[in-house]
Short mmCIF file of the C-alpha atoms (twelve columns), coordinates in Angstrom:
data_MODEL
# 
_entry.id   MODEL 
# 
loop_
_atom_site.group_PDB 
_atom_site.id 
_atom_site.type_symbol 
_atom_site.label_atom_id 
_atom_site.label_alt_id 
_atom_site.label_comp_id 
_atom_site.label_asym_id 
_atom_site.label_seq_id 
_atom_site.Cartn_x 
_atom_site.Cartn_y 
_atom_site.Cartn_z 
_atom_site.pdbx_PDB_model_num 
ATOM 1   C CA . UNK A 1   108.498 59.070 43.257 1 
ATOM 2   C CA . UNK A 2   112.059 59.141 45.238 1 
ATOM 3   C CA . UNK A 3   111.129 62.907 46.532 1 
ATOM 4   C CA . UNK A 4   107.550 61.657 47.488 1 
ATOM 5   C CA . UNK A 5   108.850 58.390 49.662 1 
ATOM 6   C CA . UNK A 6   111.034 60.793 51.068 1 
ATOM 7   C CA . UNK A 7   108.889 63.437 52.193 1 
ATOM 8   C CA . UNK A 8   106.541 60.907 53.650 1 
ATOM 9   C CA . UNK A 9   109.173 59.720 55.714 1 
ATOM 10  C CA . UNK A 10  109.895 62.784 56.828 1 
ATOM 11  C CA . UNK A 11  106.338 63.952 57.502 1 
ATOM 12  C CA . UNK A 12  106.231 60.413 59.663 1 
ATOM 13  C CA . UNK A 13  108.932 61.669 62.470 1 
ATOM 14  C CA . UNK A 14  107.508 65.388 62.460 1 
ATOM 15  C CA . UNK A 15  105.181 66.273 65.399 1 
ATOM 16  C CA . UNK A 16  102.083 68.138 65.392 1 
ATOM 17  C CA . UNK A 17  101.403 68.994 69.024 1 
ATOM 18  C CA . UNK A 18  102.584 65.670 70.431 1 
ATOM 19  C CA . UNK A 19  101.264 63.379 67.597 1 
ATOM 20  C CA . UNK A 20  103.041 62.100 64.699 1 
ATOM 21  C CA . UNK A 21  100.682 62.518 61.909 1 
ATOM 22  C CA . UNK A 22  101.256 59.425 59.192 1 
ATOM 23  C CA . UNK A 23  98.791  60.993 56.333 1 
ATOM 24  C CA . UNK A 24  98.810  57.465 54.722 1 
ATOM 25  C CA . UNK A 25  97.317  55.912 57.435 1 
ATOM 26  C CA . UNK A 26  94.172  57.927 56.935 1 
ATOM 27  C CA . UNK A 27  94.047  58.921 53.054 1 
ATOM 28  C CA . UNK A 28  95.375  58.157 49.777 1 
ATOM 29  C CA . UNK A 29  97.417  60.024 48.654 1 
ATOM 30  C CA . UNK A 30  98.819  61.341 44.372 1 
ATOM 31  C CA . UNK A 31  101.788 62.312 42.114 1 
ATOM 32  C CA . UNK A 32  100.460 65.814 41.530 1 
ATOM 33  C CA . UNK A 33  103.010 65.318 38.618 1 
ATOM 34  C CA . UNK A 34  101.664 61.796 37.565 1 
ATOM 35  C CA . UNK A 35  99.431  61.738 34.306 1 
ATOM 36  C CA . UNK A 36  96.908  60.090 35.790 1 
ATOM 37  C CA . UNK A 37  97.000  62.197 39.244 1 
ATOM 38  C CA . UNK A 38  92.936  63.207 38.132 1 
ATOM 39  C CA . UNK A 39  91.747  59.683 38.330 1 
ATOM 40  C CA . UNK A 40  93.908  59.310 41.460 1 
ATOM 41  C CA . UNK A 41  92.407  62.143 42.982 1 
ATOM 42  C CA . UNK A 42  89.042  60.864 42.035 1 
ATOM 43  C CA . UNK A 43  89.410  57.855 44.384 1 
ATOM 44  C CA . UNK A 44  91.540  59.350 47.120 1 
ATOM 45  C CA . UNK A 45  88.812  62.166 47.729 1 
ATOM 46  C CA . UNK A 46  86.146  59.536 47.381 1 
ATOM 47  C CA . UNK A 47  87.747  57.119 50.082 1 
ATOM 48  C CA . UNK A 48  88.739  60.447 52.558 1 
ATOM 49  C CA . UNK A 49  84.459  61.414 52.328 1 
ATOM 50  C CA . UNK A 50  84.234  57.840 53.789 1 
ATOM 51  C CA . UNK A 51  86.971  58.623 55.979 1 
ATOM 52  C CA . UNK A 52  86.313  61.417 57.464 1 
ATOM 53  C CA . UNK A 53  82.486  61.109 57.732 1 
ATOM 54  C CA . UNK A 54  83.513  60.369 61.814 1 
ATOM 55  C CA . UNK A 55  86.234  62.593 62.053 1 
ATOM 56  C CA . UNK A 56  90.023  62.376 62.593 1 
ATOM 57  C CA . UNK A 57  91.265  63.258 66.395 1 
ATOM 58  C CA . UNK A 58  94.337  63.741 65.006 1 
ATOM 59  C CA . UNK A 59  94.001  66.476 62.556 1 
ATOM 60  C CA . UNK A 60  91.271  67.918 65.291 1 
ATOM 61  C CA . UNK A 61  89.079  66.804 62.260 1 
ATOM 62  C CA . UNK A 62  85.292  66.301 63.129 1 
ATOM 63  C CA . UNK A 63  82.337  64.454 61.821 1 
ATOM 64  C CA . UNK A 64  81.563  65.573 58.769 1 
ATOM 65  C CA . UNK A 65  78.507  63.483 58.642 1 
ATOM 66  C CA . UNK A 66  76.767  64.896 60.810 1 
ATOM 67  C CA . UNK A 67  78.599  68.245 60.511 1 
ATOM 68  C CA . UNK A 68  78.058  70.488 63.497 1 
ATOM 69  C CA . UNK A 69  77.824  74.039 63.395 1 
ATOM 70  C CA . UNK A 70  77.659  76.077 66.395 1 
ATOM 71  C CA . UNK A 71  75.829  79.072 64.846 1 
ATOM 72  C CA . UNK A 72  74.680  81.072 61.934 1 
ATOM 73  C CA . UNK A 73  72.880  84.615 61.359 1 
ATOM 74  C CA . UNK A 74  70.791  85.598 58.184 1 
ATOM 75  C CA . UNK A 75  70.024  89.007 57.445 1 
ATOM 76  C CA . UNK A 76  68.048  89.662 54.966 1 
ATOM 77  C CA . UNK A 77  65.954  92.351 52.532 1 
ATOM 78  C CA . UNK A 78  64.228  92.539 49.198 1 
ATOM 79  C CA . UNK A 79  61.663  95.768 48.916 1 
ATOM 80  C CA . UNK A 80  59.426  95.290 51.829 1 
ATOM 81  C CA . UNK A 81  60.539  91.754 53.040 1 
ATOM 82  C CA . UNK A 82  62.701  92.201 56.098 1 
ATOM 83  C CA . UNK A 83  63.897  88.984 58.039 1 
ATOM 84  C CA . UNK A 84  66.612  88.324 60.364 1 
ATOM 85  C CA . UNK A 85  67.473  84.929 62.458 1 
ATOM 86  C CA . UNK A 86  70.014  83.607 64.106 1 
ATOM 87  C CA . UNK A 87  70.470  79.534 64.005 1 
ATOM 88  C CA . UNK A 88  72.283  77.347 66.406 1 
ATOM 89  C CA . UNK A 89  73.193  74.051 67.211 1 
ATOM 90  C CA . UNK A 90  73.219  73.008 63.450 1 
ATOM 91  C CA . UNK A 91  73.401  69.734 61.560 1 
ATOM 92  C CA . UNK A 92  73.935  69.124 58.432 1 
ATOM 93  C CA . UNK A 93  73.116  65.743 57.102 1 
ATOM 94  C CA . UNK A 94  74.269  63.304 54.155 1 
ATOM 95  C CA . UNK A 95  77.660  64.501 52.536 1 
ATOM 96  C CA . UNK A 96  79.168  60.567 53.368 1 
ATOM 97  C CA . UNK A 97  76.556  59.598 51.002 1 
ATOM 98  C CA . UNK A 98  78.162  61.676 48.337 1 
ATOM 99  C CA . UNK A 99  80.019  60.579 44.985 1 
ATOM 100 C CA . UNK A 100 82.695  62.088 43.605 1 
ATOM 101 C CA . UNK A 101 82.381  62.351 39.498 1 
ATOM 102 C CA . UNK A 102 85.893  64.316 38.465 1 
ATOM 103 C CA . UNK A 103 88.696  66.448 39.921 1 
ATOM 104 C CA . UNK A 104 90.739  68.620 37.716 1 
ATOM 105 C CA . UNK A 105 94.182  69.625 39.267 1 
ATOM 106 C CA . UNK A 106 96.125  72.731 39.221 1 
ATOM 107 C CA . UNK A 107 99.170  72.402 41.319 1 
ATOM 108 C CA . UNK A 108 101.951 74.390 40.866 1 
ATOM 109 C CA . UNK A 109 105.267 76.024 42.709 1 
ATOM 110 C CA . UNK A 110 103.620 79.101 43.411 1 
ATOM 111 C CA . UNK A 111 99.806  78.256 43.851 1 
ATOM 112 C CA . UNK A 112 97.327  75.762 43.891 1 
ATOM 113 C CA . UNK A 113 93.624  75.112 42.471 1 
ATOM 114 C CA . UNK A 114 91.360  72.245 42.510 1 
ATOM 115 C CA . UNK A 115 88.345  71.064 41.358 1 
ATOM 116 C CA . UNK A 116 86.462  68.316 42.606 1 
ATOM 117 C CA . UNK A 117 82.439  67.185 40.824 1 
ATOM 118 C CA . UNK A 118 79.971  66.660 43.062 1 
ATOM 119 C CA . UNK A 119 76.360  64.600 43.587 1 
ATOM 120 C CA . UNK A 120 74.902  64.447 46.648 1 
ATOM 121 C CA . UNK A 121 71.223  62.610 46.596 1 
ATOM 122 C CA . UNK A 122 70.059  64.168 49.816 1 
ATOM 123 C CA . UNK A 123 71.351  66.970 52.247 1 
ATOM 124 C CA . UNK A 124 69.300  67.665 55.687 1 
ATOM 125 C CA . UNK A 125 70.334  70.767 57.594 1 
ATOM 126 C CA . UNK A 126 68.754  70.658 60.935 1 
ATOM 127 C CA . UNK A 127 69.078  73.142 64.208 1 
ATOM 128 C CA . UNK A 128 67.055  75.753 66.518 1 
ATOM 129 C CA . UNK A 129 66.288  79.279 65.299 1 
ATOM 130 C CA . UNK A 130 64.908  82.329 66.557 1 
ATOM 131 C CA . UNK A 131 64.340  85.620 64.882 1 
ATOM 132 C CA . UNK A 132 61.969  87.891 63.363 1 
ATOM 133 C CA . UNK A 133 60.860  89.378 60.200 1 
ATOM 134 C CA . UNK A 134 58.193  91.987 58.704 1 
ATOM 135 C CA . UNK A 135 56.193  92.309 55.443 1 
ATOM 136 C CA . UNK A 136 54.986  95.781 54.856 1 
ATOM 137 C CA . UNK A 137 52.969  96.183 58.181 1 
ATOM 138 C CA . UNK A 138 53.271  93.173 59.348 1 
ATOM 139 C CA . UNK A 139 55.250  91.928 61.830 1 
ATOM 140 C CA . UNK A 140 56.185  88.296 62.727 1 
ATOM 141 C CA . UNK A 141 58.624  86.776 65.762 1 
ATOM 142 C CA . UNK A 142 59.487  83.056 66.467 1 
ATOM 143 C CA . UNK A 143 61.471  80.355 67.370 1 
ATOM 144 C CA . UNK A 144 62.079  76.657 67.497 1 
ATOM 145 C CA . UNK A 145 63.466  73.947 65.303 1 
ATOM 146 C CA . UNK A 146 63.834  74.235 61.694 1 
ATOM 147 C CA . UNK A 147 64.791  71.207 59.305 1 
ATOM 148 C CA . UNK A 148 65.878  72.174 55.383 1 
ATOM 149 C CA . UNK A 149 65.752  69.256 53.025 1 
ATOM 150 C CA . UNK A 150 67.471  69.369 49.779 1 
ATOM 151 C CA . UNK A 151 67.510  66.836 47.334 1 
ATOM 152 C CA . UNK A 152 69.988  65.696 44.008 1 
ATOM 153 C CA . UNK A 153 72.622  67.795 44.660 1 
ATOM 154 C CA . UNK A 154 74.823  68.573 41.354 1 
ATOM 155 C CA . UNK A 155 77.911  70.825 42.160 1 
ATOM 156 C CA . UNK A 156 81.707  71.247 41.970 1 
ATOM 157 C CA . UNK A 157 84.365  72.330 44.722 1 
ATOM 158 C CA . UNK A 158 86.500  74.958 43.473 1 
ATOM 159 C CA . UNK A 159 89.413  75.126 46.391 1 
ATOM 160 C CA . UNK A 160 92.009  77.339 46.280 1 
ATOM 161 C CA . UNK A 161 95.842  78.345 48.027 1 
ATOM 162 C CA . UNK A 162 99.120  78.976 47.944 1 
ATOM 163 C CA . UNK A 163 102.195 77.757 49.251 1 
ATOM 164 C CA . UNK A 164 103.684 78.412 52.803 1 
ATOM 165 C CA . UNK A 165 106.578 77.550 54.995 1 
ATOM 166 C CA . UNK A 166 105.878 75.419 58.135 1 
ATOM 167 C CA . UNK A 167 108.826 74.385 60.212 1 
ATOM 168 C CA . UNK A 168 111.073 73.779 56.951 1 
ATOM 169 C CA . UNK A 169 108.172 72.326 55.063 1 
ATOM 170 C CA . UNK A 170 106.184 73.686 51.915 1 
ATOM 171 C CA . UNK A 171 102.371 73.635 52.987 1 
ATOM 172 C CA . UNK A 172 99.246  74.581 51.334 1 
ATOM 173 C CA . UNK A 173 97.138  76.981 52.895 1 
ATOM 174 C CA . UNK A 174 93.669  77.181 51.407 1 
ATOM 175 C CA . UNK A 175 92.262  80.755 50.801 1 
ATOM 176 C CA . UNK A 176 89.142  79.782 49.336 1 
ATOM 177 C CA . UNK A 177 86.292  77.308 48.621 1 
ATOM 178 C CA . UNK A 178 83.503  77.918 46.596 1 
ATOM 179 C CA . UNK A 179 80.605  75.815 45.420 1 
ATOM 180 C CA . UNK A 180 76.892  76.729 43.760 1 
ATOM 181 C CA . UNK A 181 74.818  73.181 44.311 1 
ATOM 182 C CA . UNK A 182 72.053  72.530 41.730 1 
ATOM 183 C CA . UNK A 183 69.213  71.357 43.647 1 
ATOM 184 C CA . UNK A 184 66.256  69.277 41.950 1 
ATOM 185 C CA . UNK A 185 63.915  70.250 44.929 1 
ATOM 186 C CA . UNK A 186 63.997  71.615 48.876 1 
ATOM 187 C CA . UNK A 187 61.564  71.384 51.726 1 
ATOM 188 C CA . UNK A 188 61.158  73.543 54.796 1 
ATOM 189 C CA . UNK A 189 59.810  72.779 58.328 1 
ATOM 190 C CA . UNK A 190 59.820  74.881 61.189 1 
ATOM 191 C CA . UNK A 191 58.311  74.492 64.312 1 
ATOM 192 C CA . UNK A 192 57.291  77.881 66.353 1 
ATOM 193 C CA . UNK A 193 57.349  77.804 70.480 1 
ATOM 194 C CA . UNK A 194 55.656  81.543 69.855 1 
ATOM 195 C CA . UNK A 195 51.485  80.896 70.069 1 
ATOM 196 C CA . UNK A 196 51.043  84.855 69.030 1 
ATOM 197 C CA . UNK A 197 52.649  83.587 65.903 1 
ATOM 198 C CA . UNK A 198 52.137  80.265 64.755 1 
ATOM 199 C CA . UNK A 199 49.035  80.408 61.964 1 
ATOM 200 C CA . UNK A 200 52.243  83.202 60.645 1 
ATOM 201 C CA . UNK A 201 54.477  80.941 60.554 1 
ATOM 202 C CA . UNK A 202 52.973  78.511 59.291 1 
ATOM 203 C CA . UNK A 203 51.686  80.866 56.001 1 
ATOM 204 C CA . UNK A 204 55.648  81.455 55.411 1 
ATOM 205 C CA . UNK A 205 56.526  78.219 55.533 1 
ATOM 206 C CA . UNK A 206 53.904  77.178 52.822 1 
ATOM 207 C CA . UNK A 207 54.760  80.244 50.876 1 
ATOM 208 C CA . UNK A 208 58.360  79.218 50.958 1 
ATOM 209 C CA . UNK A 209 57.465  75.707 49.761 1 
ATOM 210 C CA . UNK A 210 55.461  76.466 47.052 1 
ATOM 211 C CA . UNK A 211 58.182  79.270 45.930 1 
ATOM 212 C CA . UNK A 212 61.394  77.358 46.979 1 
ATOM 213 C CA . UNK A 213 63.670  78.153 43.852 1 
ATOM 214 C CA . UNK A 214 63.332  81.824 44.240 1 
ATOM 215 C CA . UNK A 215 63.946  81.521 48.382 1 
ATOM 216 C CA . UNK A 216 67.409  79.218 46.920 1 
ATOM 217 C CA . UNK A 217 68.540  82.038 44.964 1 
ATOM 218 C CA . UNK A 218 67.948  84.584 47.132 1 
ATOM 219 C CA . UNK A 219 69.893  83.084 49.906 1 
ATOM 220 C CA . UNK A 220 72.335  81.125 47.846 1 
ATOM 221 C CA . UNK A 221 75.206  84.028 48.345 1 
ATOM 222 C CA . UNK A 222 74.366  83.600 52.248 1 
ATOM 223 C CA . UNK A 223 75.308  79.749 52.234 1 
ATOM 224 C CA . UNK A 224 77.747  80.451 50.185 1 
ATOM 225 C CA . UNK A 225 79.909  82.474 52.956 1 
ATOM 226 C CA . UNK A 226 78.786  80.039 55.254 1 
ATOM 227 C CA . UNK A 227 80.445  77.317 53.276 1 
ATOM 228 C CA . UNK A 228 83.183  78.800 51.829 1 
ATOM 229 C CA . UNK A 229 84.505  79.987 55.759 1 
ATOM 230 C CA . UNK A 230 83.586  75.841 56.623 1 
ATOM 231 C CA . UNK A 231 85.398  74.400 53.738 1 
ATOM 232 C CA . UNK A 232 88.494  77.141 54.132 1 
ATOM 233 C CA . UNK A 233 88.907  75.928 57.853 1 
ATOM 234 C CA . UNK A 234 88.396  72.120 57.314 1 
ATOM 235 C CA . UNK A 235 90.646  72.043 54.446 1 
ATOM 236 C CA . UNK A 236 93.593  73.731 56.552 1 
ATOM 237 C CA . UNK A 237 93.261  71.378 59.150 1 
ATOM 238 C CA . UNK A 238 95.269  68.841 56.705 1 
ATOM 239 C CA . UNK A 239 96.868  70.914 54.210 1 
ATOM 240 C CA . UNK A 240 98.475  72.795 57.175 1 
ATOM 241 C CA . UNK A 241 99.870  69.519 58.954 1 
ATOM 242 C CA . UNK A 242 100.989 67.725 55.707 1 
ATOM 243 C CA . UNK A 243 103.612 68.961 53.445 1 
ATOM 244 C CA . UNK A 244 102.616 69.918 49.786 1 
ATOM 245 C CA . UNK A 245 104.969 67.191 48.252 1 
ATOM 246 C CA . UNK A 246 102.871 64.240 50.731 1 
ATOM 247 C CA . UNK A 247 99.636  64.904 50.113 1 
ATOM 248 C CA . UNK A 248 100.381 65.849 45.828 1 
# 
């Protein structure tokens, strides 16, 4: 405990562009080599959801409830389905109202690994979209809003890094984050500003509805990337500004 106190006072007179970054003034923090650090972890992650859910200026942290993306692009084939769109301006809904069941910790010298259980009893990912797709010999273009709700969430983060010098200070620089959500049901809406289109998009959409847990699978490994480069670069904006010995 003696190397932790100290490290946190140290971390308290070290500047990140201008601002002295206290990490206990925002989160919990653990004894990575406590026997209990699991349970800690449990609550410290639990209170930071709350935390964060309007962002820390600090860190350059924002919301996370909503969480704004700018933009993503889905391509996508399977025999003669063809589809591609490109979304913008999204917002994803409902992570503050998450709870955090477990977290298993793997923290040693040379790398780190955790994993934190999830349940999430709603998720709404809302934005604009335009794009295009084609079924055999048909051919379908549109755009508007879209809104993707997804309910009873069930999954685990699985975050990983390894150890870096910053200015004299072991950090943590995440490589990867991972997660698979079990979903107990999803819902699609989209709106189409196209007229030439609209009794087409409508068809899709009920076809997707009525076949939503083979459209999940199919573009699970698409929100995967998505969330795996969100996670990476929202984890790093802590574990980059706080030593490995403050925040474990």
């Amino acid at each position: 405990m003696l190397v932790k106190t100290v490290s946190i006072i140290l971390t308290l007179i070290t500047l990140c562009r201008g601002v002295v970054l206290n990490i206990e003034k925002y989160f919990m923090t653990c004894d990575r080599n406590a026997v209990e650090v699991n349970e800690c972890l449990v609550d410290a992650i639990q209170d930071a959801i709350h935390v964060l859910t309007d962002g820390i200026k600090d860190f350059e942290i924002p919301s996370i409830d909503p969480l704004h993306q700018k933009e993503m692009r889905l391509e996508y084939k399977n025999n003669q389905i063809r589809a591609k769109m490109r979304m913008n301006e999204i917002f994803i809904t409902g992570l503050s109202t998450s709870t955090v069941r477990d977290v298993r910790l793997k923290a040693d010298e040379d790398k780190f690994h955790i994993e934190v259980d999830m349940k999430t009893p709603n998720m709404v990912v809302t934005g604009r979209y335009d794009g295009g797709g084609s079924y055999s010999t048909l051919k379908l273009s549109a755009n508007g809003l879209f809104n993707i709700s997804m309910d009873d969430l069930d999954y685990t983060w699985k975050i990983d890094g390894k150890p870096e010098i910053i200015n004299g200070f072991t950090h943590v620089r995440v490589t990867s984050f991972y997660m698979r959500p079990d979903i107990s049901k999803m819902k699609t809406l989209l709106t189409n500003e196209n007229p030439e289109s609209k009794d087409l998009t409508a068809l899709a959409v009920q076809i997707t509805n009525e076949n939503w847990r083979l459209l999940y699978k199919e573009l699970l490994p698409f929100a995967q990337t998505n969330w795996n480069q969100i996670g990476t670069e929202l984890s790093n904006k802590i574990f980059l500004k706080v030593p490995y010995d403050v925040l474990f």
